[in-house]
């Protein structure tokens, strides 16, 4: 939730800054036009009035900056929290050898555990017997999970 709020805050700040930068660019262009017209003797009242009107519009735009956000609503029925062990298996005397990496990436459901053992993904049963090994030629996996909705890891 905190990460989502930070992402939204960052996005809003970027949008606000982009808006302000655009308006500042417009003001700078108008300022340059005013300086050029001041140098030219035949600057008409119409030119200066047009520039003044443009500056007034930009100032109004900047003064009217308001961001209206509705709260992010999350359907609580979509999130299922279970207070259970990460691995719903009974304790085992078996061990599996993992790589020398500082952590192991794994996920489980009621029947299987999926473990990243470089350079493969291993599907293990309840007795920690390897059922299937799939080569994983890509970089490290930072996280995996079981989706009961998709019925997949």
mmCIF file of C-alpha atoms in Angstrom:
data_model
loop_
_atom_site.group_PDB
_atom_site.id
_atom_site.type_symbol
_atom_site.label_atom_id
_atom_site.label_comp_id
_atom_site.label_asym_id
_atom_site.label_seq_id
_atom_site.Cartn_x
_atom_site.Cartn_y
_atom_site.Cartn_z
ATOM 1 C CA UNK A 1 0.000 0.000 0.000
ATOM 2 C CA UNK A 2 2.793 2.408 0.925
ATOM 3 C CA UNK A 3 4.640 1.630 -2.304
ATOM 4 C CA UNK A 4 1.439 2.297 -4.280
ATOM 5 C CA UNK A 5 0.989 5.645 -2.558
ATOM 6 C CA UNK A 6 4.597 6.551 -3.262
ATOM 7 C CA UNK A 7 4.130 5.620 -6.923
ATOM 8 C CA UNK A 8 1.017 7.790 -7.163
ATOM 9 C CA UNK A 9 2.743 10.685 -5.394
ATOM 10 C CA UNK A 10 5.685 10.409 -7.752
ATOM 11 C CA UNK A 11 3.393 10.357 -10.796
ATOM 12 C CA UNK A 12 1.459 13.403 -9.555
ATOM 13 C CA UNK A 13 4.651 15.313 -8.852
ATOM 14 C CA UNK A 14 5.950 14.526 -12.338
ATOM 15 C CA UNK A 15 2.685 15.675 -13.932
ATOM 16 C CA UNK A 16 2.638 18.871 -11.872
ATOM 17 C CA UNK A 17 6.266 19.603 -12.696
ATOM 18 C CA UNK A 18 5.658 18.973 -16.408
ATOM 19 C CA UNK A 19 2.698 21.370 -16.357
ATOM 20 C CA UNK A 20 4.692 24.070 -14.569
ATOM 21 C CA UNK A 21 7.695 23.606 -16.871
ATOM 22 C CA UNK A 22 5.460 23.970 -19.939
ATOM 23 C CA UNK A 23 4.006 27.197 -18.573
ATOM 24 C CA UNK A 24 7.448 28.533 -17.698
ATOM 25 C CA UNK A 25 8.623 27.828 -21.242
ATOM 26 C CA UNK A 26 5.642 29.775 -22.573
ATOM 27 C CA UNK A 27 6.463 32.675 -20.252
ATOM 28 C CA UNK A 28 10.085 32.662 -21.383
ATOM 29 C CA UNK A 29 9.014 32.738 -25.037
ATOM 30 C CA UNK A 30 6.711 35.667 -24.321
ATOM 31 C CA UNK A 31 9.446 37.442 -22.386
ATOM 32 C CA UNK A 32 11.749 37.029 -25.394
ATOM 33 C CA UNK A 33 9.026 38.408 -27.680
ATOM 34 C CA UNK A 34 8.579 41.437 -25.424
ATOM 35 C CA UNK A 35 12.321 42.099 -25.445
ATOM 36 C CA UNK A 36 12.432 41.816 -29.242
ATOM 37 C CA UNK A 37 9.438 44.114 -29.637
ATOM 38 C CA UNK A 38 10.968 46.639 -27.268
ATOM 39 C CA UNK A 39 14.006 46.778 -29.532
ATOM 40 C CA UNK A 40 11.923 47.304 -32.645
ATOM 41 C CA UNK A 41 10.556 50.814 -33.034
ATOM 42 C CA UNK A 42 7.377 49.795 -34.835
ATOM 43 C CA UNK A 43 5.950 47.590 -32.071
ATOM 44 C CA UNK A 44 2.246 48.203 -32.082
ATOM 45 C CA UNK A 45 -0.155 48.428 -29.217
ATOM 46 C CA UNK A 46 -1.848 45.324 -30.637
ATOM 47 C CA UNK A 47 1.383 43.303 -30.246
ATOM 48 C CA UNK A 48 1.842 44.313 -26.642
ATOM 49 C CA UNK A 49 -1.832 43.738 -25.802
ATOM 50 C CA UNK A 50 -1.667 40.245 -27.330
ATOM 51 C CA UNK A 51 1.402 39.368 -25.299
ATOM 52 C CA UNK A 52 -0.104 40.796 -22.111
ATOM 53 C CA UNK A 53 -3.246 38.699 -22.662
ATOM 54 C CA UNK A 54 -1.136 35.562 -23.185
ATOM 55 C CA UNK A 55 0.818 36.242 -20.001
ATOM 56 C CA UNK A 56 -2.420 36.744 -18.064
ATOM 57 C CA UNK A 57 -3.770 33.400 -19.333
ATOM 58 C CA UNK A 58 -0.610 31.565 -18.343
ATOM 59 C CA UNK A 59 -0.647 33.145 -14.883
ATOM 60 C CA UNK A 60 -4.287 32.095 -14.464
ATOM 61 C CA UNK A 61 -3.381 28.537 -15.530
ATOM 62 C CA UNK A 62 -0.608 28.380 -12.961
ATOM 63 C CA UNK A 63 -2.814 29.829 -10.214
ATOM 64 C CA UNK A 64 -5.598 27.338 -10.989
ATOM 65 C CA UNK A 65 -3.449 24.231 -10.565
ATOM 66 C CA UNK A 66 -5.513 21.766 -8.610
ATOM 67 C CA UNK A 67 -5.245 18.018 -8.617
ATOM 68 C CA UNK A 68 -8.348 16.156 -7.570
ATOM 69 C CA UNK A 69 -7.838 12.507 -6.761
ATOM 70 C CA UNK A 70 -10.397 10.089 -5.552
ATOM 71 C CA UNK A 71 -9.156 7.609 -2.969
ATOM 72 C CA UNK A 72 -7.829 4.347 -4.306
ATOM 73 C CA UNK A 73 -10.498 1.778 -3.520
ATOM 74 C CA UNK A 74 -9.371 -1.807 -3.161
ATOM 75 C CA UNK A 75 -11.998 -4.505 -3.111
ATOM 76 C CA UNK A 76 -11.174 -6.392 0.068
ATOM 77 C CA UNK A 77 -12.720 -9.544 -1.427
ATOM 78 C CA UNK A 78 -9.891 -9.690 -3.971
ATOM 79 C CA UNK A 79 -7.290 -9.998 -1.244
ATOM 80 C CA UNK A 80 -7.176 -13.214 0.732
ATOM 81 C CA UNK A 81 -4.997 -13.282 3.799
ATOM 82 C CA UNK A 82 -4.340 -16.624 5.360
ATOM 83 C CA UNK A 83 -2.454 -17.094 8.551
ATOM 84 C CA UNK A 84 -0.699 -20.301 7.671
ATOM 85 C CA UNK A 85 2.808 -21.487 7.200
ATOM 86 C CA UNK A 86 4.484 -20.535 3.979
ATOM 87 C CA UNK A 87 4.924 -24.204 3.268
ATOM 88 C CA UNK A 88 1.826 -26.162 4.286
ATOM 89 C CA UNK A 89 3.753 -29.428 4.613
ATOM 90 C CA UNK A 90 4.469 -31.433 7.690
ATOM 91 C CA UNK A 91 8.054 -31.256 8.926
ATOM 92 C CA UNK A 92 10.437 -33.362 6.877
ATOM 93 C CA UNK A 93 13.785 -34.909 7.581
ATOM 94 C CA UNK A 94 14.712 -34.460 3.945
ATOM 95 C CA UNK A 95 16.778 -31.576 2.716
ATOM 96 C CA UNK A 96 17.328 -30.101 -0.692
ATOM 97 C CA UNK A 97 20.589 -28.577 -1.697
ATOM 98 C CA UNK A 98 20.376 -25.045 -2.995
ATOM 99 C CA UNK A 99 22.976 -22.889 -4.681
ATOM 100 C CA UNK A 100 25.464 -20.737 -2.859
ATOM 101 C CA UNK A 101 23.291 -17.658 -3.340
ATOM 102 C CA UNK A 102 22.379 -15.741 -0.205
ATOM 103 C CA UNK A 103 18.700 -16.659 -0.435
ATOM 104 C CA UNK A 104 16.390 -19.179 -2.069
ATOM 105 C CA UNK A 105 13.302 -18.196 -4.013
ATOM 106 C CA UNK A 106 10.412 -20.557 -3.422
ATOM 107 C CA UNK A 107 6.621 -20.735 -3.398
ATOM 108 C CA UNK A 108 4.188 -23.438 -2.450
ATOM 109 C CA UNK A 109 0.619 -24.638 -2.606
ATOM 110 C CA UNK A 110 -1.018 -27.601 -0.852
ATOM 111 C CA UNK A 111 0.698 -30.208 -3.032
ATOM 112 C CA UNK A 112 3.908 -28.710 -4.418
ATOM 113 C CA UNK A 113 6.813 -26.374 -3.843
ATOM 114 C CA UNK A 114 8.479 -24.465 -6.666
ATOM 115 C CA UNK A 115 12.139 -23.688 -5.998
ATOM 116 C CA UNK A 116 14.686 -21.808 -8.067
ATOM 117 C CA UNK A 117 17.876 -23.881 -7.978
ATOM 118 C CA UNK A 118 20.235 -22.300 -10.435
ATOM 119 C CA UNK A 119 20.093 -22.956 -13.332
ATOM 120 C CA UNK A 120 16.693 -24.691 -13.048
ATOM 121 C CA UNK A 121 13.221 -24.328 -11.616
ATOM 122 C CA UNK A 122 12.319 -27.427 -9.617
ATOM 123 C CA UNK A 123 8.827 -28.612 -8.779
ATOM 124 C CA UNK A 124 8.879 -30.687 -5.592
ATOM 125 C CA UNK A 125 6.194 -32.838 -3.994
ATOM 126 C CA UNK A 126 5.335 -33.062 -0.288
ATOM 127 C CA UNK A 127 8.292 -35.369 0.353
ATOM 128 C CA UNK A 128 10.611 -32.855 -1.357
ATOM 129 C CA UNK A 129 11.164 -35.194 -4.290
ATOM 130 C CA UNK A 130 11.850 -33.438 -7.561
ATOM 131 C CA UNK A 131 8.887 -34.032 -9.871
ATOM 132 C CA UNK A 132 9.959 -31.780 -12.701
ATOM 133 C CA UNK A 133 12.973 -29.651 -13.561
ATOM 134 C CA UNK A 134 12.825 -26.850 -16.102
ATOM 135 C CA UNK A 135 15.950 -25.034 -17.316
ATOM 136 C CA UNK A 136 15.943 -21.355 -16.360
ATOM 137 C CA UNK A 137 18.482 -19.563 -18.576
ATOM 138 C CA UNK A 138 17.513 -16.074 -17.421
ATOM 139 C CA UNK A 139 18.853 -14.059 -14.498
ATOM 140 C CA UNK A 140 17.878 -14.485 -10.878
ATOM 141 C CA UNK A 141 14.228 -14.640 -9.899
ATOM 142 C CA UNK A 142 13.410 -12.049 -7.259
ATOM 143 C CA UNK A 143 10.027 -13.464 -6.239
ATOM 144 C CA UNK A 144 7.493 -16.155 -7.107
ATOM 145 C CA UNK A 145 4.079 -17.017 -5.712
ATOM 146 C CA UNK A 146 1.142 -19.379 -6.140
ATOM 147 C CA UNK A 147 -2.057 -17.921 -7.605
ATOM 148 C CA UNK A 148 -5.125 -19.844 -6.515
ATOM 149 C CA UNK A 149 -7.207 -17.840 -9.012
ATOM 150 C CA UNK A 150 -5.026 -18.839 -11.974
ATOM 151 C CA UNK A 151 -4.097 -22.174 -10.403
ATOM 152 C CA UNK A 152 -0.463 -21.512 -11.353
ATOM 153 C CA UNK A 153 2.832 -20.401 -9.897
#
